[in-house]
């Protein structure tokens, strides 16, 4: 599956930030992944027999981020558009986690998109620059938009992300373990199930109104809750102790090495 993004240092920062409660209650996650790969890209992406389409090549990245942030994906609603050959050119997904937090995710193989992401809580948010799934800059912003902390990506690291997954594999093999708690087998299977659910829905361009309305309702409900609670706790993210982003730790920390 090679979900190498889960092992990147800034993903570790995201997990620590959420666990520390710096965002308040997480209510939404937004992420997009679009690359200009069709119609002039690799033939496999246009061929249904070769598992073509944007979802399995690009959409897995925002889905994986959302699952990590939301503590798993309980339900998904989908709209999209298919190519003449029958693979998905672009897909928009509304997902919901067990807490009621939701995600708005998209993938597109016909256009280059910003490939950014944000994780939004009632007190603060995490902003992830493009490409969010590779080594990049991450910042913590308060509910007033003021940047409280930022970790700027090292340009040297931007194309060396796979080594962090390799380090994790080496650690687990040395410990005699068969999976990583950062990406256990159960999570891999569930993400495959979610993608199967997405593919089973109509992405031919004839939008299923029920799914569209359900996805929109989930987002509106979560945003209403987030705005209400943010107003009640206004000022909770003012400058002071506890507003710095955590730093990468353990095997993911490459500083000084």
PDB file of N, CA, C and O in Angstrom, residues 98-153:
ATOM      1  N   UNK A  98     -16.308   9.187  13.864  1.00  0.00           N
ATOM      2  CA  UNK A  98     -17.179   8.736  14.948  1.00  0.00           C
ATOM      3  C   UNK A  98     -17.620   9.870  15.861  1.00  0.00           C
ATOM      4  O   UNK A  98     -18.681   9.784  16.500  1.00  0.00           O
ATOM      5  N   UNK A  99     -16.842  10.940  15.936  1.00  0.00           N
ATOM      6  CA  UNK A  99     -17.182  12.056  16.821  1.00  0.00           C
ATOM      7  C   UNK A  99     -18.203  13.001  16.209  1.00  0.00           C
ATOM      8  O   UNK A  99     -18.708  13.902  16.882  1.00  0.00           O
ATOM      9  N   UNK A 100     -18.486  12.832  14.929  1.00  0.00           N
ATOM     10  CA  UNK A 100     -19.347  13.770  14.211  1.00  0.00           C
ATOM     11  C   UNK A 100     -18.570  14.780  13.397  1.00  0.00           C
ATOM     12  O   UNK A 100     -19.151  15.540  12.622  1.00  0.00           O
ATOM     13  N   UNK A 101     -17.238  14.806  13.549  1.00  0.00           N
ATOM     14  CA  UNK A 101     -16.406  15.657  12.696  1.00  0.00           C
ATOM     15  C   UNK A 101     -16.467  15.143  11.258  1.00  0.00           C
ATOM     16  O   UNK A 101     -16.674  13.945  11.020  1.00  0.00           O
ATOM     17  N   UNK A 102     -16.303  16.047  10.307  1.00  0.00           N
ATOM     18  CA  UNK A 102     -16.432  15.669   8.903  1.00  0.00           C
ATOM     19  C   UNK A 102     -15.224  16.140   8.098  1.00  0.00           C
ATOM     20  O   UNK A 102     -14.446  16.979   8.538  1.00  0.00           O
ATOM     21  N   UNK A 103     -15.104  15.572   6.898  1.00  0.00           N
ATOM     22  CA  UNK A 103     -14.049  15.967   5.989  1.00  0.00           C
ATOM     23  C   UNK A 103     -14.596  16.231   4.606  1.00  0.00           C
ATOM     24  O   UNK A 103     -15.517  15.542   4.150  1.00  0.00           O
ATOM     25  N   UNK A 104     -14.059  17.246   3.940  1.00  0.00           N
ATOM     26  CA  UNK A 104     -14.359  17.535   2.540  1.00  0.00           C
ATOM     27  C   UNK A 104     -13.087  17.269   1.749  1.00  0.00           C
ATOM     28  O   UNK A 104     -12.088  17.979   1.910  1.00  0.00           O
ATOM     29  N   UNK A 105     -13.124  16.241   0.904  1.00  0.00           N
ATOM     30  CA  UNK A 105     -11.929  15.750   0.221  1.00  0.00           C
ATOM     31  C   UNK A 105     -12.189  15.677  -1.272  1.00  0.00           C
ATOM     32  O   UNK A 105     -13.319  15.466  -1.707  1.00  0.00           O
ATOM     33  N   UNK A 106     -11.129  15.828  -2.062  1.00  0.00           N
ATOM     34  CA  UNK A 106     -11.295  15.708  -3.511  1.00  0.00           C
ATOM     35  C   UNK A 106     -10.017  15.207  -4.154  1.00  0.00           C
ATOM     36  O   UNK A 106      -8.919  15.365  -3.609  1.00  0.00           O
ATOM     37  N   UNK A 107     -10.192  14.591  -5.332  1.00  0.00           N
ATOM     38  CA  UNK A 107      -9.054  14.194  -6.145  1.00  0.00           C
ATOM     39  C   UNK A 107      -9.425  14.401  -7.606  1.00  0.00           C
ATOM     40  O   UNK A 107     -10.596  14.315  -7.977  1.00  0.00           O
ATOM     41  N   UNK A 108      -8.415  14.699  -8.423  1.00  0.00           N
ATOM     42  CA  UNK A 108      -8.648  15.015  -9.832  1.00  0.00           C
ATOM     43  C   UNK A 108      -7.385  14.687 -10.607  1.00  0.00           C
ATOM     44  O   UNK A 108      -6.297  15.125 -10.231  1.00  0.00           O
ATOM     45  N   UNK A 109      -7.521  13.908 -11.686  1.00  0.00           N
ATOM     46  CA  UNK A 109      -6.336  13.592 -12.484  1.00  0.00           C
ATOM     47  C   UNK A 109      -6.275  14.401 -13.771  1.00  0.00           C
ATOM     48  O   UNK A 109      -5.450  14.125 -14.630  1.00  0.00           O
ATOM     49  N   UNK A 110      -7.146  15.419 -13.887  1.00  0.00           N
ATOM     50  CA  UNK A 110      -7.141  16.241 -15.096  1.00  0.00           C
ATOM     51  C   UNK A 110      -6.622  17.652 -14.858  1.00  0.00           C
ATOM     52  O   UNK A 110      -6.495  18.427 -15.800  1.00  0.00           O
ATOM     53  N   UNK A 111      -6.311  18.015 -13.601  1.00  0.00           N
ATOM     54  CA  UNK A 111      -5.868  19.379 -13.293  1.00  0.00           C
ATOM     55  C   UNK A 111      -4.974  19.369 -12.057  1.00  0.00           C
ATOM     56  O   UNK A 111      -5.178  18.574 -11.135  1.00  0.00           O
ATOM     57  N   UNK A 112      -3.997  20.259 -12.066  1.00  0.00           N
ATOM     58  CA  UNK A 112      -3.124  20.439 -10.892  1.00  0.00           C
ATOM     59  C   UNK A 112      -3.821  21.365  -9.907  1.00  0.00           C
ATOM     60  O   UNK A 112      -4.162  22.495 -10.234  1.00  0.00           O
ATOM     61  N   UNK A 113      -4.057  20.888  -8.716  1.00  0.00           N
ATOM     62  CA  UNK A 113      -4.732  21.668  -7.691  1.00  0.00           C
ATOM     63  C   UNK A 113      -3.715  22.103  -6.633  1.00  0.00           C
ATOM     64  O   UNK A 113      -2.557  21.673  -6.663  1.00  0.00           O
ATOM     65  N   UNK A 114      -4.124  22.932  -5.653  1.00  0.00           N
ATOM     66  CA  UNK A 114      -3.157  23.404  -4.651  1.00  0.00           C
ATOM     67  C   UNK A 114      -2.547  22.299  -3.796  1.00  0.00           C
ATOM     68  O   UNK A 114      -1.472  22.468  -3.232  1.00  0.00           O
ATOM     69  N   UNK A 115      -3.224  21.166  -3.645  1.00  0.00           N
ATOM     70  CA  UNK A 115      -2.783  20.028  -2.830  1.00  0.00           C
ATOM     71  C   UNK A 115      -2.462  20.450  -1.396  1.00  0.00           C
ATOM     72  O   UNK A 115      -1.491  19.991  -0.805  1.00  0.00           O
ATOM     73  N   UNK A 116      -3.286  21.334  -0.861  1.00  0.00           N
ATOM     74  CA  UNK A 116      -3.143  21.774   0.525  1.00  0.00           C
ATOM     75  C   UNK A 116      -4.159  21.058   1.399  1.00  0.00           C
ATOM     76  O   UNK A 116      -5.065  20.389   0.916  1.00  0.00           O
ATOM     77  N   UNK A 117      -4.001  21.243   2.713  1.00  0.00           N
ATOM     78  CA  UNK A 117      -4.943  20.649   3.651  1.00  0.00           C
ATOM     79  C   UNK A 117      -5.042  21.516   4.899  1.00  0.00           C
ATOM     80  O   UNK A 117      -4.115  22.280   5.213  1.00  0.00           O
ATOM     81  N   UNK A 118      -6.150  21.409   5.593  1.00  0.00           N
ATOM     82  CA  UNK A 118      -6.298  22.070   6.889  1.00  0.00           C
ATOM     83  C   UNK A 118      -7.108  21.184   7.814  1.00  0.00           C
ATOM     84  O   UNK A 118      -7.999  20.449   7.380  1.00  0.00           O
ATOM     85  N   UNK A 119      -6.760  21.259   9.091  1.00  0.00           N
ATOM     86  CA  UNK A 119      -7.467  20.522  10.139  1.00  0.00           C
ATOM     87  C   UNK A 119      -7.989  21.572  11.097  1.00  0.00           C
ATOM     88  O   UNK A 119      -7.208  22.312  11.716  1.00  0.00           O
ATOM     89  N   UNK A 120      -9.293  21.662  11.220  1.00  0.00           N
ATOM     90  CA  UNK A 120      -9.912  22.813  11.868  1.00  0.00           C
ATOM     91  C   UNK A 120     -10.615  22.416  13.154  1.00  0.00           C
ATOM     92  O   UNK A 120     -11.466  21.513  13.156  1.00  0.00           O
ATOM     93  N   UNK A 121     -10.250  23.099  14.235  1.00  0.00           N
ATOM     94  CA  UNK A 121     -10.850  22.843  15.527  1.00  0.00           C
ATOM     95  C   UNK A 121     -11.574  24.065  16.046  1.00  0.00           C
ATOM     96  O   UNK A 121     -11.548  25.143  15.439  1.00  0.00           O
ATOM     97  N   UNK A 122     -12.205  23.924  17.192  1.00  0.00           N
ATOM     98  CA  UNK A 122     -12.978  25.018  17.763  1.00  0.00           C
ATOM     99  C   UNK A 122     -12.092  26.108  18.340  1.00  0.00           C
ATOM    100  O   UNK A 122     -12.562  27.236  18.551  1.00  0.00           O
ATOM    101  N   UNK A 123     -10.815  25.806  18.610  1.00  0.00           N
ATOM    102  CA  UNK A 123      -9.899  26.810  19.141  1.00  0.00           C
ATOM    103  C   UNK A 123      -8.865  27.274  18.118  1.00  0.00           C
ATOM    104  O   UNK A 123      -8.440  28.425  18.149  1.00  0.00           O
ATOM    105  N   UNK A 124      -8.434  26.372  17.261  1.00  0.00           N
ATOM    106  CA  UNK A 124      -7.338  26.692  16.339  1.00  0.00           C
ATOM    107  C   UNK A 124      -7.378  25.727  15.172  1.00  0.00           C
ATOM    108  O   UNK A 124      -8.203  24.812  15.126  1.00  0.00           O
ATOM    109  N   UNK A 125      -6.479  25.937  14.219  1.00  0.00           N
ATOM    110  CA  UNK A 125      -6.413  25.055  13.058  1.00  0.00           C
ATOM    111  C   UNK A 125      -4.959  24.807  12.686  1.00  0.00           C
ATOM    112  O   UNK A 125      -4.065  25.603  12.986  1.00  0.00           O
ATOM    113  N   UNK A 126      -4.749  23.683  12.009  1.00  0.00           N
ATOM    114  CA  UNK A 126      -3.458  23.353  11.412  1.00  0.00           C
ATOM    115  C   UNK A 126      -3.572  23.570   9.913  1.00  0.00           C
ATOM    116  O   UNK A 126      -4.491  23.055   9.273  1.00  0.00           O
ATOM    117  N   UNK A 127      -2.650  24.330   9.349  1.00  0.00           N
ATOM    118  CA  UNK A 127      -2.591  24.550   7.904  1.00  0.00           C
ATOM    119  C   UNK A 127      -1.385  23.798   7.355  1.00  0.00           C
ATOM    120  O   UNK A 127      -0.279  23.920   7.885  1.00  0.00           O
ATOM    121  N   UNK A 128      -1.603  23.018   6.299  1.00  0.00           N
ATOM    122  CA  UNK A 128      -0.525  22.243   5.695  1.00  0.00           C
ATOM    123  C   UNK A 128      -0.363  22.705   4.254  1.00  0.00           C
ATOM    124  O   UNK A 128      -1.300  22.620   3.454  1.00  0.00           O
ATOM    125  N   UNK A 129       0.816  23.215   3.935  1.00  0.00           N
ATOM    126  CA  UNK A 129       1.074  23.683   2.568  1.00  0.00           C
ATOM    127  C   UNK A 129       1.101  22.507   1.594  1.00  0.00           C
ATOM    128  O   UNK A 129       1.250  21.348   1.980  1.00  0.00           O
ATOM    129  N   UNK A 130       0.988  22.831   0.300  1.00  0.00           N
ATOM    130  CA  UNK A 130       1.131  21.816  -0.724  1.00  0.00           C
ATOM    131  C   UNK A 130       2.596  21.444  -0.921  1.00  0.00           C
ATOM    132  O   UNK A 130       3.465  22.310  -0.799  1.00  0.00           O
ATOM    133  N   UNK A 131       2.896  20.217  -1.212  1.00  0.00           N
ATOM    134  CA  UNK A 131       2.003  19.086  -1.234  1.00  0.00           C
ATOM    135  C   UNK A 131       1.843  18.554   0.176  1.00  0.00           C
ATOM    136  O   UNK A 131       2.824  18.176   0.808  1.00  0.00           O
ATOM    137  N   UNK A 132       0.589  18.495   0.674  1.00  0.00           N
ATOM    138  CA  UNK A 132       0.366  18.165   2.077  1.00  0.00           C
ATOM    139  C   UNK A 132       0.857  16.771   2.431  1.00  0.00           C
ATOM    140  O   UNK A 132       1.180  16.493   3.595  1.00  0.00           O
ATOM    141  N   UNK A 133       0.922  15.858   1.463  1.00  0.00           N
ATOM    142  CA  UNK A 133       1.266  14.457   1.705  1.00  0.00           C
ATOM    143  C   UNK A 133       2.759  14.193   1.608  1.00  0.00           C
ATOM    144  O   UNK A 133       3.201  13.041   1.768  1.00  0.00           O
ATOM    145  N   UNK A 134       3.560  15.231   1.368  1.00  0.00           N
ATOM    146  CA  UNK A 134       5.013  15.127   1.272  1.00  0.00           C
ATOM    147  C   UNK A 134       5.629  16.100   2.276  1.00  0.00           C
ATOM    148  O   UNK A 134       4.933  16.943   2.842  1.00  0.00           O
ATOM    149  N   UNK A 135       6.942  15.998   2.543  1.00  0.00           N
ATOM    150  CA  UNK A 135       7.557  16.943   3.467  1.00  0.00           C
ATOM    151  C   UNK A 135       7.240  18.387   3.074  1.00  0.00           C
ATOM    152  O   UNK A 135       7.513  18.809   1.951  1.00  0.00           O
ATOM    153  N   UNK A 136       6.642  19.148   3.971  1.00  0.00           N
ATOM    154  CA  UNK A 136       6.191  20.494   3.645  1.00  0.00           C
ATOM    155  C   UNK A 136       6.052  21.314   4.915  1.00  0.00           C
ATOM    156  O   UNK A 136       6.229  20.810   6.029  1.00  0.00           O
ATOM    157  N   UNK A 137       5.697  22.582   4.756  1.00  0.00           N
ATOM    158  CA  UNK A 137       5.525  23.488   5.887  1.00  0.00           C
ATOM    159  C   UNK A 137       4.169  23.280   6.544  1.00  0.00           C
ATOM    160  O   UNK A 137       3.155  23.094   5.876  1.00  0.00           O
ATOM    161  N   UNK A 138       4.164  23.323   7.878  1.00  0.00           N
ATOM    162  CA  UNK A 138       2.925  23.183   8.641  1.00  0.00           C
ATOM    163  C   UNK A 138       2.883  24.298   9.684  1.00  0.00           C
ATOM    164  O   UNK A 138       3.911  24.662  10.258  1.00  0.00           O
ATOM    165  N   UNK A 139       1.697  24.874   9.901  1.00  0.00           N
ATOM    166  CA  UNK A 139       1.584  25.976  10.868  1.00  0.00           C
ATOM    167  C   UNK A 139       0.329  25.828  11.722  1.00  0.00           C
ATOM    168  O   UNK A 139      -0.648  25.215  11.304  1.00  0.00           O
ATOM    169  N   UNK A 140       0.403  26.426  12.892  1.00  0.00           N
ATOM    170  CA  UNK A 140      -0.724  26.476  13.814  1.00  0.00           C
ATOM    171  C   UNK A 140      -1.259  27.897  13.835  1.00  0.00           C
ATOM    172  O   UNK A 140      -0.518  28.840  14.100  1.00  0.00           O
ATOM    173  N   UNK A 141      -2.555  28.060  13.536  1.00  0.00           N
ATOM    174  CA  UNK A 141      -3.188  29.385  13.506  1.00  0.00           C
ATOM    175  C   UNK A 141      -4.350  29.405  14.480  1.00  0.00           C
ATOM    176  O   UNK A 141      -5.109  28.430  14.591  1.00  0.00           O
ATOM    177  N   UNK A 142      -4.503  30.509  15.187  1.00  0.00           N
ATOM    178  CA  UNK A 142      -5.597  30.663  16.124  1.00  0.00           C
ATOM    179  C   UNK A 142      -6.914  30.906  15.411  1.00  0.00           C
ATOM    180  O   UNK A 142      -6.975  31.066  14.190  1.00  0.00           O
ATOM    181  N   UNK A 143      -7.991  30.972  16.190  1.00  0.00           N
ATOM    182  CA  UNK A 143      -9.306  31.201  15.607  1.00  0.00           C
ATOM    183  C   UNK A 143      -9.419  32.574  14.963  1.00  0.00           C
ATOM    184  O   UNK A 143     -10.300  32.805  14.137  1.00  0.00           O
ATOM    185  N   UNK A 144      -8.493  33.488  15.337  1.00  0.00           N
ATOM    186  CA  UNK A 144      -8.477  34.813  14.727  1.00  0.00           C
ATOM    187  C   UNK A 144      -7.586  34.876  13.498  1.00  0.00           C
ATOM    188  O   UNK A 144      -7.418  35.942  12.898  1.00  0.00           O
ATOM    189  N   UNK A 145      -7.003  33.745  13.113  1.00  0.00           N
ATOM    190  CA  UNK A 145      -6.144  33.694  11.940  1.00  0.00           C
ATOM    191  C   UNK A 145      -4.685  34.004  12.206  1.00  0.00           C
ATOM    192  O   UNK A 145      -3.850  33.881  11.305  1.00  0.00           O
ATOM    193  N   UNK A 146      -4.357  34.413  13.412  1.00  0.00           N
ATOM    194  CA  UNK A 146      -2.972  34.735  13.751  1.00  0.00           C
ATOM    195  C   UNK A 146      -2.150  33.449  13.818  1.00  0.00           C
ATOM    196  O   UNK A 146      -2.560  32.469  14.456  1.00  0.00           O
ATOM    197  N   UNK A 147      -0.987  33.441  13.151  1.00  0.00           N
ATOM    198  CA  UNK A 147      -0.113  32.271  13.162  1.00  0.00           C
ATOM    199  C   UNK A 147       0.600  32.209  14.507  1.00  0.00           C
ATOM    200  O   UNK A 147       1.322  33.127  14.894  1.00  0.00           O
ATOM    201  N   UNK A 148       0.395  31.122  15.234  1.00  0.00           N
ATOM    202  CA  UNK A 148       0.974  30.943  16.553  1.00  0.00           C
ATOM    203  C   UNK A 148       2.317  30.225  16.503  1.00  0.00           C
ATOM    204  O   UNK A 148       3.167  30.433  17.358  1.00  0.00           O
ATOM    205  N   UNK A 149       2.504  29.369  15.531  1.00  0.00           N
ATOM    206  CA  UNK A 149       3.769  28.647  15.375  1.00  0.00           C
ATOM    207  C   UNK A 149       3.823  28.077  13.975  1.00  0.00           C
ATOM    208  O   UNK A 149       2.787  27.890  13.322  1.00  0.00           O
ATOM    209  N   UNK A 150       5.025  27.803  13.506  1.00  0.00           N
ATOM    210  CA  UNK A 150       5.221  27.298  12.151  1.00  0.00           C
ATOM    211  C   UNK A 150       6.494  26.483  12.091  1.00  0.00           C
ATOM    212  O   UNK A 150       7.506  26.840  12.700  1.00  0.00           O
ATOM    213  N   UNK A 151       6.420  25.355  11.394  1.00  0.00           N
ATOM    214  CA  UNK A 151       7.603  24.554  11.103  1.00  0.00           C
ATOM    215  C   UNK A 151       7.796  24.588   9.597  1.00  0.00           C
ATOM    216  O   UNK A 151       6.955  24.083   8.842  1.00  0.00           O
ATOM    217  N   UNK A 152       8.860  25.220   9.153  1.00  0.00           N
ATOM    218  CA  UNK A 152       9.112  25.422   7.725  1.00  0.00           C
ATOM    219  C   UNK A 152       9.875  24.227   7.173  1.00  0.00           C
ATOM    220  O   UNK A 152      10.857  23.760   7.772  1.00  0.00           O
ATOM    221  N   UNK A 153       9.417  23.736   6.038  1.00  0.00           N
ATOM    222  CA  UNK A 153      10.033  22.556   5.430  1.00  0.00           C
ATOM    223  C   UNK A 153      11.443  22.863   4.946  1.00  0.00           C
ATOM    224  O   UNK A 153      11.728  23.958   4.440  1.00  0.00           O
TER     225      UNK A 153
END
